[in-house]
Amino acid sequence: MQEKVKGLLQILFAIFIVIIVLYASSYLEKFATLGYLGVFIISLLGAATVLIPVPSWALVVSMGRVLNPYLVGIAAGLGSGIGEITGYVAGRGASNLIHKNFKNYKDWIERNDMLAIGILAFIPNPLFDVAGLAAGSIGIKMWRFIIACIIGRTLRYILLAYLGKFSAGYL
């Protein structure tokens, strides 16, 4: 019974975060004026929404034009990697429901967890939240999940920020 209550609280926490993010999205333009901190906050909020896509990559591309693209990528990667915790927590909370659907992949994911999560975080993939849910439900250690997300997202966002910098004269 205690596990069910804990799981329900984790799911409610993830839903609460999504509601806060959706409310805060009306203030995104103000966050963008904060430079690197704004990139971090918007990326964190964008990644914290579970199964609701928020295109923070567009901000990364545009901020790469006016700020140091390397630092934009790092700020966005850190924010996005940390923001993915909500999907992970939701997966932990619903592990009894979700775990059954991922049991075929469990052994492979457990052996290659950081590589698999890092690659999925790097690839522009609107279904990455499913990876967070899966990682949480099968019990991948949270710190390994977060580090893999940060590495994959940082590499992706550095590339996107440089794309913004070098495409500035063409767009």
PDB file of C-alpha atoms in Angstrom:
ATOM      1  CA  MET A   1       0.000   0.000   0.000  1.00  0.00           C
ATOM      2  CA  GLN A   2       2.806   2.388   0.888  1.00  0.00           C
ATOM      3  CA  GLU A   3       4.380   1.803  -2.561  1.00  0.00           C
ATOM      4  CA  LYS A   4       1.095   2.707  -4.264  1.00  0.00           C
ATOM      5  CA  VAL A   5       0.833   5.947  -2.294  1.00  0.00           C
ATOM      6  CA  LYS A   6       4.452   6.771  -3.099  1.00  0.00           C
ATOM      7  CA  GLY A   7       3.840   6.049  -6.786  1.00  0.00           C
ATOM      8  CA  LEU A   8       0.709   8.175  -6.831  1.00  0.00           C
ATOM      9  CA  LEU A   9       2.556  11.074  -5.175  1.00  0.00           C
ATOM     10  CA  GLN A  10       5.323  10.846  -7.780  1.00  0.00           C
ATOM     11  CA  ILE A  11       2.804  10.949 -10.621  1.00  0.00           C
ATOM     12  CA  LEU A  12       0.987  13.893  -9.018  1.00  0.00           C
ATOM     13  CA  PHE A  13       4.321  15.695  -8.623  1.00  0.00           C
ATOM     14  CA  ALA A  14       5.050  15.263 -12.343  1.00  0.00           C
ATOM     15  CA  ILE A  15       1.566  16.546 -13.247  1.00  0.00           C
ATOM     16  CA  PHE A  16       2.050  19.522 -10.915  1.00  0.00           C
ATOM     17  CA  ILE A  17       5.345  20.387 -12.641  1.00  0.00           C
ATOM     18  CA  VAL A  18       3.684  20.212 -16.071  1.00  0.00           C
ATOM     19  CA  ILE A  19       0.923  22.588 -14.921  1.00  0.00           C
ATOM     20  CA  ILE A  20       3.486  25.053 -13.562  1.00  0.00           C
ATOM     21  CA  VAL A  21       5.459  24.897 -16.812  1.00  0.00           C
ATOM     22  CA  LEU A  22       2.375  25.488 -18.926  1.00  0.00           C
ATOM     23  CA  TYR A  23       1.510  28.496 -16.775  1.00  0.00           C
ATOM     24  CA  ALA A  24       5.082  29.836 -16.937  1.00  0.00           C
ATOM     25  CA  SER A  25       5.207  29.484 -20.733  1.00  0.00           C
ATOM     26  CA  SER A  26       3.421  32.826 -21.047  1.00  0.00           C
ATOM     27  CA  TYR A  27       6.570  34.419 -19.618  1.00  0.00           C
ATOM     28  CA  LEU A  28       9.074  32.777 -21.995  1.00  0.00           C
ATOM     29  CA  GLU A  29       9.938  36.008 -23.814  1.00  0.00           C
ATOM     30  CA  LYS A  30      10.976  37.568 -20.511  1.00  0.00           C
ATOM     31  CA  PHE A  31      13.212  34.585 -19.724  1.00  0.00           C
ATOM     32  CA  ALA A  32      14.940  34.926 -23.104  1.00  0.00           C
ATOM     33  CA  THR A  33      16.148  38.407 -22.146  1.00  0.00           C
ATOM     34  CA  LEU A  34      18.114  36.854 -19.273  1.00  0.00           C
ATOM     35  CA  GLY A  35      20.753  35.459 -21.645  1.00  0.00           C
ATOM     36  CA  TYR A  36      22.319  32.160 -20.578  1.00  0.00           C
ATOM     37  CA  LEU A  37      20.160  31.960 -17.460  1.00  0.00           C
ATOM     38  CA  GLY A  38      17.084  32.438 -19.645  1.00  0.00           C
ATOM     39  CA  VAL A  39      18.247  29.662 -21.985  1.00  0.00           C
ATOM     40  CA  PHE A  40      18.741  27.399 -18.956  1.00  0.00           C
ATOM     41  CA  ILE A  41      15.296  28.201 -17.508  1.00  0.00           C
ATOM     42  CA  ILE A  42      13.422  27.808 -20.796  1.00  0.00           C
ATOM     43  CA  SER A  43      15.207  24.535 -21.568  1.00  0.00           C
ATOM     44  CA  LEU A  44      14.477  23.248 -18.071  1.00  0.00           C
ATOM     45  CA  LEU A  45      10.804  24.175 -18.347  1.00  0.00           C
ATOM     46  CA  GLY A  46      10.546  22.775 -21.871  1.00  0.00           C
ATOM     47  CA  ALA A  47      11.974  19.420 -20.828  1.00  0.00           C
ATOM     48  CA  ALA A  48       9.907  19.269 -17.639  1.00  0.00           C
ATOM     49  CA  THR A  49       6.670  18.900 -19.583  1.00  0.00           C
ATOM     50  CA  VAL A  50       5.899  15.213 -19.941  1.00  0.00           C
ATOM     51  CA  LEU A  51       4.436  14.237 -23.328  1.00  0.00           C
ATOM     52  CA  ILE A  52       3.737  17.885 -24.239  1.00  0.00           C
ATOM     53  CA  PRO A  53       6.344  19.091 -26.753  1.00  0.00           C
ATOM     54  CA  VAL A  54       7.922  22.493 -26.138  1.00  0.00           C
ATOM     55  CA  PRO A  55      10.328  23.483 -28.961  1.00  0.00           C
ATOM     56  CA  SER A  56      13.168  24.947 -26.887  1.00  0.00           C
ATOM     57  CA  TRP A  57      15.553  24.120 -29.758  1.00  0.00           C
ATOM     58  CA  ALA A  58      14.258  27.202 -31.601  1.00  0.00           C
ATOM     59  CA  LEU A  59      15.409  29.405 -28.735  1.00  0.00           C
ATOM     60  CA  VAL A  60      18.809  27.685 -28.751  1.00  0.00           C
ATOM     61  CA  VAL A  61      19.255  28.341 -32.471  1.00  0.00           C
ATOM     62  CA  SER A  62      18.254  31.994 -32.147  1.00  0.00           C
ATOM     63  CA  MET A  63      20.314  32.618 -28.996  1.00  0.00           C
ATOM     64  CA  GLY A  64      23.317  31.005 -30.698  1.00  0.00           C
ATOM     65  CA  ARG A  65      23.272  33.981 -33.051  1.00  0.00           C
ATOM     66  CA  VAL A  66      23.711  36.593 -30.327  1.00  0.00           C
ATOM     67  CA  LEU A  67      25.506  34.767 -27.505  1.00  0.00           C
ATOM     68  CA  ASN A  68      28.463  32.376 -27.376  1.00  0.00           C
ATOM     69  CA  PRO A  69      27.022  29.224 -29.003  1.00  0.00           C
ATOM     70  CA  TYR A  70      29.141  26.899 -26.876  1.00  0.00           C
ATOM     71  CA  LEU A  71      27.827  28.435 -23.647  1.00  0.00           C
ATOM     72  CA  VAL A  72      24.264  28.509 -25.013  1.00  0.00           C
ATOM     73  CA  GLY A  73      24.557  24.768 -25.678  1.00  0.00           C
ATOM     74  CA  ILE A  74      25.865  24.089 -22.185  1.00  0.00           C
ATOM     75  CA  ALA A  75      23.127  26.172 -20.524  1.00  0.00           C
ATOM     76  CA  ALA A  76      20.409  24.518 -22.617  1.00  0.00           C
ATOM     77  CA  GLY A  77      21.841  21.030 -22.092  1.00  0.00           C
ATOM     78  CA  LEU A  78      22.024  21.449 -18.328  1.00  0.00           C
ATOM     79  CA  GLY A  79      18.505  22.854 -18.133  1.00  0.00           C
ATOM     80  CA  SER A  80      17.050  20.229 -20.422  1.00  0.00           C
ATOM     81  CA  GLY A  81      18.843  17.347 -18.718  1.00  0.00           C
ATOM     82  CA  ILE A  82      17.634  18.436 -15.298  1.00  0.00           C
ATOM     83  CA  GLY A  83      14.116  19.088 -16.610  1.00  0.00           C
ATOM     84  CA  GLU A  84      13.811  15.490 -17.788  1.00  0.00           C
ATOM     85  CA  ILE A  85      13.606  14.439 -14.141  1.00  0.00           C
ATOM     86  CA  THR A  86       9.809  14.852 -14.283  1.00  0.00           C
ATOM     87  CA  GLY A  87       9.448  12.070 -16.856  1.00  0.00           C
ATOM     88  CA  TYR A  88      11.792   9.869 -14.853  1.00  0.00           C
ATOM     89  CA  VAL A  89       9.852  10.510 -11.622  1.00  0.00           C
ATOM     90  CA  ALA A  90       6.539   9.810 -13.376  1.00  0.00           C
ATOM     91  CA  GLY A  91       8.012   6.539 -14.626  1.00  0.00           C
ATOM     92  CA  ARG A  92       9.121   5.605 -11.111  1.00  0.00           C
ATOM     93  CA  GLY A  93       5.674   6.398  -9.774  1.00  0.00           C
ATOM     94  CA  ALA A  94       3.903   4.367 -12.430  1.00  0.00           C
ATOM     95  CA  SER A  95       6.481   1.574 -12.562  1.00  0.00           C
ATOM     96  CA  ASN A  96       3.901  -1.118 -11.833  1.00  0.00           C
ATOM     97  CA  LEU A  97       1.916  -0.030 -14.889  1.00  0.00           C
ATOM     98  CA  ILE A  98       4.758   0.899 -17.231  1.00  0.00           C
ATOM     99  CA  HIS A  99       7.340  -1.747 -16.350  1.00  0.00           C
ATOM    100  CA  LYS A 100       5.386  -4.523 -18.095  1.00  0.00           C
ATOM    101  CA  ASN A 101       5.625  -2.689 -21.422  1.00  0.00           C
ATOM    102  CA  PHE A 102       9.412  -2.387 -21.258  1.00  0.00           C
ATOM    103  CA  LYS A 103      10.358  -5.827 -19.902  1.00  0.00           C
ATOM    104  CA  ASN A 104      11.553  -6.970 -23.358  1.00  0.00           C
ATOM    105  CA  TYR A 105      14.089  -4.137 -23.453  1.00  0.00           C
ATOM    106  CA  LYS A 106      14.989  -4.136 -19.755  1.00  0.00           C
ATOM    107  CA  ASP A 107      18.171  -6.245 -19.953  1.00  0.00           C
ATOM    108  CA  TRP A 108      19.580  -4.321 -22.902  1.00  0.00           C
ATOM    109  CA  ILE A 109      18.731  -0.938 -21.389  1.00  0.00           C
ATOM    110  CA  GLU A 110      20.238  -1.885 -18.023  1.00  0.00           C
ATOM    111  CA  ARG A 111      23.503  -2.961 -19.704  1.00  0.00           C
ATOM    112  CA  ASN A 112      23.652   0.129 -21.926  1.00  0.00           C
ATOM    113  CA  ASP A 113      21.624   2.641 -19.925  1.00  0.00           C
ATOM    114  CA  MET A 114      23.844   5.717 -20.223  1.00  0.00           C
ATOM    115  CA  LEU A 115      24.671   5.088 -23.890  1.00  0.00           C
ATOM    116  CA  ALA A 116      21.035   4.466 -24.838  1.00  0.00           C
ATOM    117  CA  ILE A 117      19.739   7.480 -22.927  1.00  0.00           C
ATOM    118  CA  GLY A 118      22.574   9.704 -24.172  1.00  0.00           C
ATOM    119  CA  ILE A 119      21.895   8.798 -27.801  1.00  0.00           C
ATOM    120  CA  LEU A 120      18.144   9.259 -27.401  1.00  0.00           C
ATOM    121  CA  ALA A 121      18.743  12.631 -25.714  1.00  0.00           C
ATOM    122  CA  PHE A 122      21.050  13.722 -28.543  1.00  0.00           C
ATOM    123  CA  ILE A 123      18.715  12.810 -31.392  1.00  0.00           C
ATOM    124  CA  PRO A 124      15.906  15.353 -31.926  1.00  0.00           C
ATOM    125  CA  ASN A 125      13.142  13.078 -30.794  1.00  0.00           C
ATOM    126  CA  PRO A 126       9.697  14.204 -29.615  1.00  0.00           C
ATOM    127  CA  LEU A 127       9.178  10.845 -27.915  1.00  0.00           C
ATOM    128  CA  PHE A 128      12.134  11.161 -25.538  1.00  0.00           C
ATOM    129  CA  ASP A 129       9.699  11.426 -22.630  1.00  0.00           C
ATOM    130  CA  VAL A 130       8.961   7.740 -23.197  1.00  0.00           C
ATOM    131  CA  ALA A 131      12.657   7.030 -22.535  1.00  0.00           C
ATOM    132  CA  GLY A 132      12.411   8.930 -19.253  1.00  0.00           C
ATOM    133  CA  LEU A 133       9.289   7.021 -18.275  1.00  0.00           C
ATOM    134  CA  ALA A 134      10.992   3.737 -19.190  1.00  0.00           C
ATOM    135  CA  ALA A 135      14.188   4.611 -17.306  1.00  0.00           C
ATOM    136  CA  GLY A 136      12.224   5.463 -14.190  1.00  0.00           C
ATOM    137  CA  SER A 137       9.970   2.435 -14.408  1.00  0.00           C
ATOM    138  CA  ILE A 138      12.770  -0.125 -14.770  1.00  0.00           C
ATOM    139  CA  GLY A 139      14.812   1.447 -11.999  1.00  0.00           C
ATOM    140  CA  ILE A 140      17.798   2.987 -13.756  1.00  0.00           C
ATOM    141  CA  LYS A 141      19.653   5.063 -11.190  1.00  0.00           C
ATOM    142  CA  MET A 142      18.483   8.688 -11.371  1.00  0.00           C
ATOM    143  CA  TRP A 143      22.005  10.136 -11.396  1.00  0.00           C
ATOM    144  CA  ARG A 144      22.940   7.972 -14.407  1.00  0.00           C
ATOM    145  CA  PHE A 145      19.786   9.079 -16.210  1.00  0.00           C
ATOM    146  CA  ILE A 146      20.426  12.775 -15.513  1.00  0.00           C
ATOM    147  CA  ILE A 147      24.107  12.646 -16.535  1.00  0.00           C
ATOM    148  CA  ALA A 148      23.277  10.823 -19.786  1.00  0.00           C
ATOM    149  CA  CYS A 149      20.515  13.361 -20.533  1.00  0.00           C
ATOM    150  CA  ILE A 150      22.798  16.310 -19.846  1.00  0.00           C
ATOM    151  CA  ILE A 151      25.589  14.940 -22.051  1.00  0.00           C
ATOM    152  CA  GLY A 152      23.278  14.051 -24.948  1.00  0.00           C
ATOM    153  CA  ARG A 153      21.296  17.283 -24.783  1.00  0.00           C
ATOM    154  CA  THR A 154      24.388  19.474 -24.350  1.00  0.00           C
ATOM    155  CA  LEU A 155      25.996  18.012 -27.465  1.00  0.00           C
ATOM    156  CA  ARG A 156      22.762  18.479 -29.413  1.00  0.00           C
ATOM    157  CA  TYR A 157      22.275  22.059 -28.260  1.00  0.00           C
ATOM    158  CA  ILE A 158      25.886  23.048 -28.932  1.00  0.00           C
ATOM    159  CA  LEU A 159      25.397  21.901 -32.533  1.00  0.00           C
ATOM    160  CA  LEU A 160      22.085  23.753 -32.802  1.00  0.00           C
ATOM    161  CA  ALA A 161      23.541  26.945 -31.313  1.00  0.00           C
ATOM    162  CA  TYR A 162      26.411  26.852 -33.818  1.00  0.00           C
ATOM    163  CA  LEU A 163      23.864  26.240 -36.571  1.00  0.00           C
ATOM    164  CA  GLY A 164      22.180  29.453 -35.443  1.00  0.00           C
ATOM    165  CA  LYS A 165      25.472  31.331 -35.421  1.00  0.00           C
ATOM    166  CA  PHE A 166      26.567  30.206 -38.870  1.00  0.00           C
ATOM    167  CA  SER A 167      23.140  30.529 -40.478  1.00  0.00           C
ATOM    168  CA  ALA A 168      22.613  34.093 -39.232  1.00  0.00           C
ATOM    169  CA  GLY A 169      23.460  35.599 -42.605  1.00  0.00           C
ATOM    170  CA  TYR A 170      21.213  33.200 -44.508  1.00  0.00           C
ATOM    171  CA  LEU A 171      17.960  33.348 -42.579  1.00  0.00           C
TER     172      LEU A 171
END
